[in-house]
PDB file of C-alpha atoms and ligand atoms in Angstrom:
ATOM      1  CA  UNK I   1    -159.580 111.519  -4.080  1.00  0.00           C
ATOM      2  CA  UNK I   2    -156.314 111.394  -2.627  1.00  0.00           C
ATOM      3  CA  UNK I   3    -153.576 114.329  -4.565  1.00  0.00           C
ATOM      4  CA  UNK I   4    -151.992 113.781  -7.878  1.00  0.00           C
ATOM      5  CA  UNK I   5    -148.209 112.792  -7.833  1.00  0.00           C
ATOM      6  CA  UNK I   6    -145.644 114.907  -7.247  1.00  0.00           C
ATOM      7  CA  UNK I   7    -143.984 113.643 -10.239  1.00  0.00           C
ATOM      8  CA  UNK I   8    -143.361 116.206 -12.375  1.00  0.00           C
ATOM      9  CA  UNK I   9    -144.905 115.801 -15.792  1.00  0.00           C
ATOM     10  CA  UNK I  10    -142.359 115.682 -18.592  1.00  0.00           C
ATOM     11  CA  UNK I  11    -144.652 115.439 -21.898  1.00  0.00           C
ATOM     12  CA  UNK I  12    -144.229 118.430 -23.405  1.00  0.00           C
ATOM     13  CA  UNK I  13    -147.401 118.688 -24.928  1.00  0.00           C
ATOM     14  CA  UNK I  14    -149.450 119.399 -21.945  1.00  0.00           C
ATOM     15  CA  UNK I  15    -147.080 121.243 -20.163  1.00  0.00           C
ATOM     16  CA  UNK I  16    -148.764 124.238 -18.333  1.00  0.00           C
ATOM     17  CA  UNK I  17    -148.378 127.181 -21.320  1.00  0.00           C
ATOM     18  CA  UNK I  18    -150.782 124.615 -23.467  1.00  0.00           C
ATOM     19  CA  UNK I  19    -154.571 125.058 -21.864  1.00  0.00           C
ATOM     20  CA  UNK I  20    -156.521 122.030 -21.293  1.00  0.00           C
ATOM     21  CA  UNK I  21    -159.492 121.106 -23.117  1.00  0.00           C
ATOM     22  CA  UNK I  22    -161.177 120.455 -19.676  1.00  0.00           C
ATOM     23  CA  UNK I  23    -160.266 124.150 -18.316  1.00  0.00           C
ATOM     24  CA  UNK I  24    -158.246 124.763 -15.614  1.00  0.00           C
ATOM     25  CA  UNK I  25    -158.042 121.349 -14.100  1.00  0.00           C
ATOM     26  CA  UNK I  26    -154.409 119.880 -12.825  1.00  0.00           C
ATOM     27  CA  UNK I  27    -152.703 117.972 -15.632  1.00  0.00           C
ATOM     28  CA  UNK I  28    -152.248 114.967 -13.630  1.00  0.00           C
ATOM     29  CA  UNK I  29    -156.232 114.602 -13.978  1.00  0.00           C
ATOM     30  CA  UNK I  30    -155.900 114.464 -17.656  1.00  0.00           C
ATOM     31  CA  UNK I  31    -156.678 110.809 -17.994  1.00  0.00           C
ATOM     32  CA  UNK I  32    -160.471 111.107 -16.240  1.00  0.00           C
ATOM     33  CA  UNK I  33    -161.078 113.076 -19.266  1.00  0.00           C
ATOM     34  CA  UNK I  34    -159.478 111.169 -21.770  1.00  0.00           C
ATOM     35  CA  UNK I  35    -161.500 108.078 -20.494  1.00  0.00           C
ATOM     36  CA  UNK I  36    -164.482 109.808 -22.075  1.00  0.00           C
ATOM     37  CA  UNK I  37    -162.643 110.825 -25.627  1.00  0.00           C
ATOM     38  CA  UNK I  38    -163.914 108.833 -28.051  1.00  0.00           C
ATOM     39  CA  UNK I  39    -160.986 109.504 -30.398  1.00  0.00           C
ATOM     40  CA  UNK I  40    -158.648 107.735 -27.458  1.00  0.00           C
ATOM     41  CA  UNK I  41    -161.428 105.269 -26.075  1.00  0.00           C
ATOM     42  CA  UNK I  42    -160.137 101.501 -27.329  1.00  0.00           C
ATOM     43  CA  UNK I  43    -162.884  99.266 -25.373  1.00  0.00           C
ATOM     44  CA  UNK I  44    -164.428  99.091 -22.155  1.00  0.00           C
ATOM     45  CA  UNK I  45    -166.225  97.111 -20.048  1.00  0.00           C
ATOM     46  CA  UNK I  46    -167.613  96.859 -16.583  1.00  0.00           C
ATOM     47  CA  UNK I  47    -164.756  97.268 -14.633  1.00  0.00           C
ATOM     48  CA  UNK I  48    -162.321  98.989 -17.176  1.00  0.00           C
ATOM     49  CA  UNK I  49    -161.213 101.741 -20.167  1.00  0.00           C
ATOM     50  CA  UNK I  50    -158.679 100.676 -22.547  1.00  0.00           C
ATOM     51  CA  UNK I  51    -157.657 104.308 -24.267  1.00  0.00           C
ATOM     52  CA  UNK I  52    -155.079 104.518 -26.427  1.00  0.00           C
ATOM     53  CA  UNK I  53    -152.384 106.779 -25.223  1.00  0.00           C
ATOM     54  CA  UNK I  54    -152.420 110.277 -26.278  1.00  0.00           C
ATOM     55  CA  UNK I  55    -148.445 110.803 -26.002  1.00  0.00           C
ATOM     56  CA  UNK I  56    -147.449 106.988 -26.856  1.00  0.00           C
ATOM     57  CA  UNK I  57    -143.830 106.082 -26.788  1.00  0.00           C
ATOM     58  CA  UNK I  58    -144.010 103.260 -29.253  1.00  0.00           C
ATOM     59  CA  UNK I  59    -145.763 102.158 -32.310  1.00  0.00           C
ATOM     60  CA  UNK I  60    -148.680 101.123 -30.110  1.00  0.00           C
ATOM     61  CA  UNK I  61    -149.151 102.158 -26.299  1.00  0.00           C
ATOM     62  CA  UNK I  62    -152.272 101.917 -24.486  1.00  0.00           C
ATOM     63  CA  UNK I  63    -153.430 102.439 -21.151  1.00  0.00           C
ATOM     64  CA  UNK I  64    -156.324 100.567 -18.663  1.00  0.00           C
ATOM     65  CA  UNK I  65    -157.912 102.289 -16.179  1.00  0.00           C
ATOM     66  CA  UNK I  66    -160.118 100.485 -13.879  1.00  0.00           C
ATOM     67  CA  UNK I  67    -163.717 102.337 -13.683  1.00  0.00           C
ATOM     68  CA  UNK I  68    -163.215 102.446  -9.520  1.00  0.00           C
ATOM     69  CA  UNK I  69    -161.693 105.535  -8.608  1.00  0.00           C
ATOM     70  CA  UNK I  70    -157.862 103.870  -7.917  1.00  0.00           C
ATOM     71  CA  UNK I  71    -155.375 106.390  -7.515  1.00  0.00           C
ATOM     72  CA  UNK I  72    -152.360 104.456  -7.847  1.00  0.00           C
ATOM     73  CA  UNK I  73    -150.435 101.444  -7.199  1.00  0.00           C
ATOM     74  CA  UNK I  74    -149.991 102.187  -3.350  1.00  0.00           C
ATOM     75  CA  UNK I  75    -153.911 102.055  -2.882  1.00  0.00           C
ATOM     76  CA  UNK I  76    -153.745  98.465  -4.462  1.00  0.00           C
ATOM     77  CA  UNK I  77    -154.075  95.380  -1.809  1.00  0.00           C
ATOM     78  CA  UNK I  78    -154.858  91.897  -2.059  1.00  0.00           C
ATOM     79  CA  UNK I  79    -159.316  92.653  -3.352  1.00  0.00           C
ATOM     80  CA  UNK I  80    -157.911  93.623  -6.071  1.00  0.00           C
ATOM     81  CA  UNK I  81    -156.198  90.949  -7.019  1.00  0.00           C
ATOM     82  CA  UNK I  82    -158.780  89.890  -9.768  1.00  0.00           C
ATOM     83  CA  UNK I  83    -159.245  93.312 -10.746  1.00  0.00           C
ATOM     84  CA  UNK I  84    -155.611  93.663 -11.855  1.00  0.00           C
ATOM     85  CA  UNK I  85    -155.902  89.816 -13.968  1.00  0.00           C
ATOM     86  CA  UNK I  86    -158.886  91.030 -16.050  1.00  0.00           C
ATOM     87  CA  UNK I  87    -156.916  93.914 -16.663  1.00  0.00           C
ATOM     88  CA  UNK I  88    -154.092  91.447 -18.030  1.00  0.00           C
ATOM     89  CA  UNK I  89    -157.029  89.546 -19.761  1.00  0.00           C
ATOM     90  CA  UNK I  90    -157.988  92.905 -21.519  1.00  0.00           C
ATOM     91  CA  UNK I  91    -154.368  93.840 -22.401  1.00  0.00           C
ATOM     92  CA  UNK I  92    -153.763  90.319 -23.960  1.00  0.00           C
ATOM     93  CA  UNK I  93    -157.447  91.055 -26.207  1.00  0.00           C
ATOM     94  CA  UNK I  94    -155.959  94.373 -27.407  1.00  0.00           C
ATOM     95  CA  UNK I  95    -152.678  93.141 -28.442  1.00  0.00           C
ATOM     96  CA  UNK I  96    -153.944  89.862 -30.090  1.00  0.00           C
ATOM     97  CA  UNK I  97    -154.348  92.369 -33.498  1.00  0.00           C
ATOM     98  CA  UNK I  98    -151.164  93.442 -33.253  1.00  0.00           C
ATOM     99  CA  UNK I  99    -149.767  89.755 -34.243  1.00  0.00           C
ATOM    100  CA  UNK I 100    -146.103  91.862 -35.870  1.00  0.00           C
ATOM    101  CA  UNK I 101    -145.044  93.363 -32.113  1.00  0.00           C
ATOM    102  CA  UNK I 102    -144.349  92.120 -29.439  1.00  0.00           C
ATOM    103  CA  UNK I 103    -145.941  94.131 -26.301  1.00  0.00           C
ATOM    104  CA  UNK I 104    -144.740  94.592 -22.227  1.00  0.00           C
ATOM    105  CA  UNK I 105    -147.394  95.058 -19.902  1.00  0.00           C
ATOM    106  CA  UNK I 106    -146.711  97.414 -16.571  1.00  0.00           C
ATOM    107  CA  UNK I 107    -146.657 100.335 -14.318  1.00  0.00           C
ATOM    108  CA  UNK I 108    -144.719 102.850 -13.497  1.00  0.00           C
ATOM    109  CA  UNK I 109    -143.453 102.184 -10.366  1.00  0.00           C
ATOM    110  CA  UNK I 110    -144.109 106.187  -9.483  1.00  0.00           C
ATOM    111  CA  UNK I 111    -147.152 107.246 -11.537  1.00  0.00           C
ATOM    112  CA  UNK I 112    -147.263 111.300 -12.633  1.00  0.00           C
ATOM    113  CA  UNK I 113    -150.688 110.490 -14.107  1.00  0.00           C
ATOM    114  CA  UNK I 114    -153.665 110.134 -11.202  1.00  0.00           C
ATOM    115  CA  UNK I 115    -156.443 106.647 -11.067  1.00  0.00           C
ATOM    116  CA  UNK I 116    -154.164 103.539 -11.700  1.00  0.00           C
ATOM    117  CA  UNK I 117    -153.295 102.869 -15.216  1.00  0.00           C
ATOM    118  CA  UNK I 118    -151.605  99.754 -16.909  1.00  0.00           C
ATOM    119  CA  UNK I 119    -149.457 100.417 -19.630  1.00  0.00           C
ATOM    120  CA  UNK I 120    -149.653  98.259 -22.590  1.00  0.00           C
ATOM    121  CA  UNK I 121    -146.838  99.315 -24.767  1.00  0.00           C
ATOM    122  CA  UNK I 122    -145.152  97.577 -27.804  1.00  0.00           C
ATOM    123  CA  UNK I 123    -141.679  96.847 -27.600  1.00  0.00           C
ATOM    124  CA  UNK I 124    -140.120  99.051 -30.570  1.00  0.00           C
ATOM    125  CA  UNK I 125    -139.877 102.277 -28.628  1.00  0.00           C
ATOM    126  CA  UNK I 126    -140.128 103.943 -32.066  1.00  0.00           C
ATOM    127  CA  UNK I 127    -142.043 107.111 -31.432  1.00  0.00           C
ATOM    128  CA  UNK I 128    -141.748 110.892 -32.351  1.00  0.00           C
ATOM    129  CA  UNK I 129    -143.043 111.487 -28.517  1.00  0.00           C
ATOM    130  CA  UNK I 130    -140.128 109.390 -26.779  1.00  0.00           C
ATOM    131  CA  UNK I 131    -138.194 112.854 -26.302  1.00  0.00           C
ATOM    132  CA  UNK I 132    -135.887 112.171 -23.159  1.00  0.00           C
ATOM    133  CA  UNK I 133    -134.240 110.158 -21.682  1.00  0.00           C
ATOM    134  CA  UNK I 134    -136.728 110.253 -18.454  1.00  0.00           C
ATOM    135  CA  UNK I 135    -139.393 108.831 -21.479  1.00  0.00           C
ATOM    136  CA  UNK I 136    -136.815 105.972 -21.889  1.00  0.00           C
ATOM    137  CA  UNK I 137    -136.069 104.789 -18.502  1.00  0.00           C
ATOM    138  CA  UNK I 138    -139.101 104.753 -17.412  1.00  0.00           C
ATOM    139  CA  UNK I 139    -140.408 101.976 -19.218  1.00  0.00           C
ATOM    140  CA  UNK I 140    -136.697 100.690 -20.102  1.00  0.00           C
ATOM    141  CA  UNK I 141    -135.439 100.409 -16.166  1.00  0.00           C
ATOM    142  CA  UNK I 142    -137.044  98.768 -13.115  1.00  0.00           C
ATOM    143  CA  UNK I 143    -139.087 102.183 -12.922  1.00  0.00           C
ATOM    144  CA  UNK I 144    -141.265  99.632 -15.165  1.00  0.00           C
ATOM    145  CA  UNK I 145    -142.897  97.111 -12.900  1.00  0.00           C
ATOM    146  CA  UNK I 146    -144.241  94.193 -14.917  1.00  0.00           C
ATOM    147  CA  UNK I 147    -147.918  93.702 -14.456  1.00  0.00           C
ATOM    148  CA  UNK I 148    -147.636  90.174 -13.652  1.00  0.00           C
ATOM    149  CA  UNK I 149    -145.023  90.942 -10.879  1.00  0.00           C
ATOM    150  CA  UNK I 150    -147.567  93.534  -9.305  1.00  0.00           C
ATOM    151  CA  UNK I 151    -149.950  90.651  -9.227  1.00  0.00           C
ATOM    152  CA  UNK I 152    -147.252  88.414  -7.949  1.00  0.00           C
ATOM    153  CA  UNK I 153    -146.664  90.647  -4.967  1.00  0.00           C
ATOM    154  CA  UNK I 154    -149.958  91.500  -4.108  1.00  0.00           C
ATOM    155  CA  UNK I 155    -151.243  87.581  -3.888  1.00  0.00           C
ATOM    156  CA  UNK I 156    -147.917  87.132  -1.450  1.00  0.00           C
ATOM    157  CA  UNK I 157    -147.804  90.293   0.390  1.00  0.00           C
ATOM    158  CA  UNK I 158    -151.071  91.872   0.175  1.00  0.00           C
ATOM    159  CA  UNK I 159    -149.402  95.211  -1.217  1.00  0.00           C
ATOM    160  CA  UNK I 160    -147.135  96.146  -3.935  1.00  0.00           C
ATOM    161  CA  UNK I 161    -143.564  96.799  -2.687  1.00  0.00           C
ATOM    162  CA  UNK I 162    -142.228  99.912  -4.351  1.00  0.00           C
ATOM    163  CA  UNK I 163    -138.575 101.291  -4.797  1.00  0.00           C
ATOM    164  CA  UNK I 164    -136.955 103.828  -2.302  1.00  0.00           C
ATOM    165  CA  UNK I 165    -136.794 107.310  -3.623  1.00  0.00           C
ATOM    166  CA  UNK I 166    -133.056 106.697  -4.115  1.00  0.00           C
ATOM    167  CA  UNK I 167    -133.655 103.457  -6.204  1.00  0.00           C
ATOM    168  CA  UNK I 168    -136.092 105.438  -8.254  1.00  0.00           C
ATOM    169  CA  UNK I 169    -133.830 108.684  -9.032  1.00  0.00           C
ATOM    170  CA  UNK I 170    -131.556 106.128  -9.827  1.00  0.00           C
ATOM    171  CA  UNK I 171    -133.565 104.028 -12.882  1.00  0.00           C
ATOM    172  CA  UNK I 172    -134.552 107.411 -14.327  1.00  0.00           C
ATOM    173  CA  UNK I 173    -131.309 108.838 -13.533  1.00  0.00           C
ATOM    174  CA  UNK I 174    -129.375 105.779 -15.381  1.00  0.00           C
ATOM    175  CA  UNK I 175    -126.980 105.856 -18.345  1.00  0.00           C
ATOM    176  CA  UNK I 176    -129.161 105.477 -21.989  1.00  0.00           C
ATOM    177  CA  UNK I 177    -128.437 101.786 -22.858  1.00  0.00           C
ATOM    178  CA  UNK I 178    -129.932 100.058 -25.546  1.00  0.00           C
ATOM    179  CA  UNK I 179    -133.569  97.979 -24.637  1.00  0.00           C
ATOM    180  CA  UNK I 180    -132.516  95.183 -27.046  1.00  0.00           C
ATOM    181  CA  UNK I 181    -128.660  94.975 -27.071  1.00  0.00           C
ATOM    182  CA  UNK I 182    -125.663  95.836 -24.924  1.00  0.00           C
ATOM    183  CA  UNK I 183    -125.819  99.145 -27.381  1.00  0.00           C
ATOM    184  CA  UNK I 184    -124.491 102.130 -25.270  1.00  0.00           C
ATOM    185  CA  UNK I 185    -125.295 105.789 -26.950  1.00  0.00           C
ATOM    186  CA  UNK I 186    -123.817 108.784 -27.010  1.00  0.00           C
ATOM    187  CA  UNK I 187    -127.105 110.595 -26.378  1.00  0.00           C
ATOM    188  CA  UNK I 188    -131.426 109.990 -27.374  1.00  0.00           C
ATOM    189  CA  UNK I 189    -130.934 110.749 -31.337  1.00  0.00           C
ATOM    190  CA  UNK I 190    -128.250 108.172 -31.354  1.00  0.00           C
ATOM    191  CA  UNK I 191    -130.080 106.099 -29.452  1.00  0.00           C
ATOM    192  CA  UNK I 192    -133.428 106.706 -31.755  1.00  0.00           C
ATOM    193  CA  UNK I 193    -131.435 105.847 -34.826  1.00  0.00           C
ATOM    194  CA  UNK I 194    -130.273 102.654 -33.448  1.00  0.00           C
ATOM    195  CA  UNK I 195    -133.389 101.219 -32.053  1.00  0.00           C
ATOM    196  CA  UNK I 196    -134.104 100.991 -36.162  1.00  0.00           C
ATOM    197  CA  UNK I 197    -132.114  98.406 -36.563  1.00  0.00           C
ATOM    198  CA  UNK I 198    -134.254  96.145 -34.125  1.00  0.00           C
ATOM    199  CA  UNK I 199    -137.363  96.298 -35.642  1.00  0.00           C
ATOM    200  CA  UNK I 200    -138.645  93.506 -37.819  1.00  0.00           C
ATOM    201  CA  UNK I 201    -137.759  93.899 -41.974  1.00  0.00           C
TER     202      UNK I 201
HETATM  203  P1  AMP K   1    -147.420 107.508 -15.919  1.00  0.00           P
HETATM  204  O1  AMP K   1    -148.389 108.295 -15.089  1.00  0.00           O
HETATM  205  O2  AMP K   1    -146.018 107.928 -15.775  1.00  0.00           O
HETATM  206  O3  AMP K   1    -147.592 106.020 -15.736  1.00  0.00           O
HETATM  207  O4  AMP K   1    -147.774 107.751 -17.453  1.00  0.00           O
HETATM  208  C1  AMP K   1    -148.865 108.506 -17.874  1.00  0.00           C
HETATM  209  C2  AMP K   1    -149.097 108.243 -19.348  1.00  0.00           C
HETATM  210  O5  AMP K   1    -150.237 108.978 -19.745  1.00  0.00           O
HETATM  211  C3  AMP K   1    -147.952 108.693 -20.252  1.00  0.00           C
HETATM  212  O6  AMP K   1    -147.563 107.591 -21.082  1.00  0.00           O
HETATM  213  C4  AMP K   1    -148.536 109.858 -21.069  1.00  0.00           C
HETATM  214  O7  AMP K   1    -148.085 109.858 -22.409  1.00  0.00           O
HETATM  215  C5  AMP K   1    -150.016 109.589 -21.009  1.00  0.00           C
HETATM  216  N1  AMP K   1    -150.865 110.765 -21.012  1.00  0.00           N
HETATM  217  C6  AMP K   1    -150.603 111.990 -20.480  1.00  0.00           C
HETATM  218  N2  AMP K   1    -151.689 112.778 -20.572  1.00  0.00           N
HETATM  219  C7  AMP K   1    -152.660 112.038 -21.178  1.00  0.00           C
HETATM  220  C8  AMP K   1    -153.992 112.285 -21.542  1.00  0.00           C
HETATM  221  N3  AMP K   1    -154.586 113.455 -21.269  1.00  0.00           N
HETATM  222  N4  AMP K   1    -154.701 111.296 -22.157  1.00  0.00           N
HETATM  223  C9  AMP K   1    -154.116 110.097 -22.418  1.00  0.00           C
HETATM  224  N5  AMP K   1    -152.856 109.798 -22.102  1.00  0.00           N
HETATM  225  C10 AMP K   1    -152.136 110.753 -21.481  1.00  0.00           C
HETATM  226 ZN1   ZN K   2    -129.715  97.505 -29.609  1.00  0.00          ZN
END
């Protein structure tokens, strides 16, 4: 198993003065347990676990982990091409209940979290857990990688092609603008408040 990221880990509820359930395991393993929660397991099948996430950043946010032990997108090539459809397929089942939201489905393009993960996430980005603006760029930038463009590149190039460093300090470094509007706030409440207006009556 190759390390988990160097990313640091920004959701406050796991942060290191919270134990684990697990023990003393890195945080960045906390998904290989949650796999295994039945309070966060959605579905699964041969190849996959849909969980639901346990810090989501919208009304509904889920997560599927391949079964294969996958560390991130930089281990992904062209095999796993069909892999990374049926975990499309499975995204599109999941969200097929969910007929009032309309849902993205990505990566980040730098994971903190270790064994690839697709986030399936609904587009409100109405949650008590969003609580910075790293939380917001990361699925509001180009830090999010759509999961059809992942597929896209691996079919063409055999690997996914991943921002610099720079570009990547950059997305989650970027000014707060609105997701659904030219809407520029002065900070994440103001931000929070106006997002309201967006969702469906
Ligand atoms: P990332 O690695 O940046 O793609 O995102 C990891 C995602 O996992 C975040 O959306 C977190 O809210 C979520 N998360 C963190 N710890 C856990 C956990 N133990 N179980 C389920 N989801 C988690
Ligand atoms: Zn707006």
């Amino acid at each position: 198993m190759s390390k988990p990221s160097k990313r640091k880990h920004d959701d406050t509820e796991t942060s290191s003065n919270k134990k684990p359930k697990s023990g003393n395991k890195h945080w960045a393993l906390g998904l290989l347990d949650s796999i295994n929660d039945p309070e966060l397991q959605v579905t699964s099948d041969d190849l996959c676990v849909v969980i639901k996430d346990k810090y989501p950043k919208a009304a509904f946010h889920y997560l599927v982990l391949p079964k294969d032990e996958i560390s991130n997108l930089k281990k992904v090539n062209r095999d796993h091409v069909k892999l990374l459809e049926h975990m499309i397929e499975l995204g599109k089942t999941i969200t097929e209940k969910h007929i009032d939201h309309n849902f993205k489905f990505g990566y980040h393009a730098e994971a903190s979290m270790h064994r690839l993960h697709m986030h399936i996430i609904s587009d409100d980005m109405n949650s008590p857990c969003l609580k910075n603006k790293k939380h917001w760029n990361t699925f509001t930038t180009k830090f999010f990688i759509s999961a059809e463009d992942i597929v896209d590149d691996l079919k063409e190039n055999g690997k996914v092609t991943l921002p610099s460093p720079e570009k990547l300090k950059e997305y989650l470094n970027a000014p707060l603008v609105c997701h659904k509007c030219s809407f520029k706030p002065k900070n994440l409440p103001d931000l929070k408040k106006h997002i309201l207006t967006h969702l469906k009556k």
